[in-house]
Amino acid sequence: MASRAKATILDIAREAGVSKSTVSLVLQGSGLIRPETAVKVRKAIEDVGYVYNRGAANLRKAHSNVIGMVINDLTNPFFAELAVGMERVFQSAGIVPFIANTAENPVRQEEVLKSLMEQGVAGLIVSPARGTAPGAFRRLETAGLPVVFAMRRLPESRIPVIAPDNHRGAWLATAHLVGKGHRRLAFFGGSSDLVVYHERLGGFREACETLGIATSDRLIFEGETSRKGGIACMETALAMAEPPTAALCFNDAVAFGAMLALRKRGLEPGADFAVVGFDDVAEAEHYMPALTSVAVDSAGLGERAAHVMLKMIQSRTTRAEDHIGAVNLVVRDSCGPDRRAGMGDAA
Amino acid sequence: MASRAKATILDIAREAGVSKSTVSLVLQGSGLIRPETAVKVRKAIEDVGYVYNRGAANLRKAHSNVIGMVINDLTNPFFAELAVGMERVFQSAGIVPFIANTAENPVRQEEVLKSLMEQGVAGLIVSPARGTAPGAFRRLETAGLPVVFAMRRLPESRIPVIAPDNHRGAWLATAHLVGKGHRRLAFFGGSSDLVVYHERLGGFREACETLGIATSDRLIFEGETSRKGGIACMETALAMAEPPTAALCFNDAVAFGAMLALRKRGLEPGADFAVVGFDDVAEAEHYMPALTSVAVDSAGLGERAAHVMLKMIQSRTTRAEDHIGAVNLVVRDSCGPDRRAGMGDAA
DNA sequence: TTGATTTATTGGAACGTTCCATTTATAGGC
DNA sequence: GCCTATAAATGGAACGTTCCAATAAATCAA
């Protein structure tokens, strides 16, 4: 049907016997054209197999309808959920979000960012890769492009952030463990080049202090934020002279790893060692034992980030308020009372 | 630094004291320009904070450097891995893949496809949403756009497919169960609107027939391809007068659900009922018990799909060979021998 | 020196839209 | 019937690139 060369509005115009301007108007749904004419034009559009060329249009129009989502690890279901939340909002605003994965690689991130800009996106929602240089987003800022950070932030930047209340989440989880009678608490996973790490660890430390629990740097185990990292942390911890009896994990993946390591040593997660996760991914509920975790509502945060972005685009500004999302501790089966202390005082 | 209005190559030309053509040549890395001139131009580019306008360029150039990946369910880690494999290949070819999620919704898929085309993508890699209309890709075909299906296919279409050998995978898994002494085998999850379902179920049926096992439609349980679906299947199955002793599950998610349902009834997966999954997602290895599953190498299939796409773009064709990826059964702990039969003949 | 050849650089015409300023057609008021 | 107001449709100039054909400058062979 369609000829080999791509059809343009001029082809449609010829086909329908009108001018290209009329076709353009129809395409934009303008009320200025007579209904019968519109019908005629739309038929011609069908007939020639026309596809709109947004690149050409953007040459004249102020802004495009695509926004980019730059995500550091797509294989983490947590980020996938974030993406899904954003999509929900954008879809209803007629905006198409394109997702790009940086695989936690700053160089790749640079490329992706460049490509998205060249494509003329209207805005960018970014969860920056670990190890991103402090100035990496300077260019975007000076270009006046709306950018919001999701989940993660960069040490010093004026870019608005949408993230959960990491400090409070860690506080709640720690208090829960203390309430169960644990006195020797560890923190598993993560590393200090992540701002989130400092927030979560900070909440842990503050809770310990407030509740009169001694903390020691020897009970803080840095590690990968994956199952593997969790296994490693647990193994080192159990090898100590005086091992901890409970651990707050940087995220759920680390917690799953920690529980795996326990099993491998013949210990029962929950009963022999209490584990709390962070993020509350879908899997947490179905694990054996079901994981107690800090729920952050990632889809909700995604929606929020999308709304903020929409507002920024609308008001053509590059500034917005940070949004710190509420968290809550979901208690399941992975934290029993401290065995040793339990005998004496915890009934 | 940068002025408010976007800088164009004309601004650069003025700044560097050359013509716009020279700037364009530098941008394309042409060897025709004198090195000193190139340096001067590049400096000017830095100074004015220029960002390349790919939309304008595509107006003249034949094709863009972006290809679209349309995925039906981003929250399934399986698809995320597929995406990661593709990205690896495209990155080294200087192509930027944009991912879009259809959330298993044909309407959304239509929008996403439209948007991607308008954006002028060079090609499309698609895992079609369930319930996609047979003609949904007709337009793309006639437009001469290279399209590859990944993992899933549409009933009748000439679009090349990259997918695992579902038939053989199911065959292997079924034979494994039979080898363990099971004689009453069920198939859990999936539904007949998916081509993949017919392939997997076909392999199951053929293996049963070849190995002399009776099958009955009453042992084929359709259901959602999720944990929830797996739970439902298992519950219905166990309620039967003569329940099966083993099940091949449509995918790993269904298998996890089935095992969950067993536990809920006080039965031990592996010992009391054998379960095999399909896809071998990362989680399978770490589950309790570790899940026996058919590994499909999704990242590898992603790479392959990307290569096929690259070749299609290069040779400006819309045809390519299908590629059926090898599978292999990873035996873990979720399938013990049939208890009842075991007494008698399976030692 | 001259003409031919090579090397660098440059105008200008596309590319497919949008949108402003016009033109043309239709209707209304007198 | 004429003038004005409104509705509908249109031509043409952008927008930021690429690329061809043309020019200008430098090099070479005679």
mmCIF file of C-alpha atoms (C1' of nucleotides) in Angstrom, chain C residues 3-23:
data_model
loop_
_atom_site.group_PDB
_atom_site.id
_atom_site.type_symbol
_atom_site.label_atom_id
_atom_site.label_comp_id
_atom_site.label_asym_id
_atom_site.label_seq_id
_atom_site.Cartn_x
_atom_site.Cartn_y
_atom_site.Cartn_z
ATOM 1 C "C1'" DG C 3 47.372 24.717 -15.554
ATOM 2 C "C1'" DA C 4 46.099 20.637 -13.089
ATOM 3 C "C1'" DT C 5 45.511 18.419 -8.665
ATOM 4 C "C1'" DT C 6 44.780 18.100 -3.959
ATOM 5 C "C1'" DT C 7 43.279 19.946 0.513
ATOM 6 C "C1'" DA C 8 40.130 22.914 3.376
ATOM 7 C "C1'" DT C 9 36.370 25.499 3.674
ATOM 8 C "C1'" DT C 10 31.866 27.281 2.551
ATOM 9 C "C1'" DG C 11 27.027 28.681 0.768
ATOM 10 C "C1'" DG C 12 22.615 27.058 0.005
ATOM 11 C "C1'" DA C 13 19.046 23.886 -0.675
ATOM 12 C "C1'" DA C 14 16.765 20.355 1.383
ATOM 13 C "C1'" DC C 15 14.374 17.588 5.418
ATOM 14 C "C1'" DG C 16 8.979 17.666 7.782
ATOM 15 C "C1'" DT C 17 6.867 20.200 10.798
ATOM 16 C "C1'" DT C 18 4.388 24.693 13.138
ATOM 17 C "C1'" DC C 19 2.353 29.060 13.221
ATOM 18 C "C1'" DC C 20 1.676 33.756 11.813
ATOM 19 C "C1'" DA C 21 -0.382 36.609 8.539
ATOM 20 C "C1'" DT C 22 -3.310 36.332 4.663
ATOM 21 C "C1'" DT C 23 -6.800 35.075 1.649
#
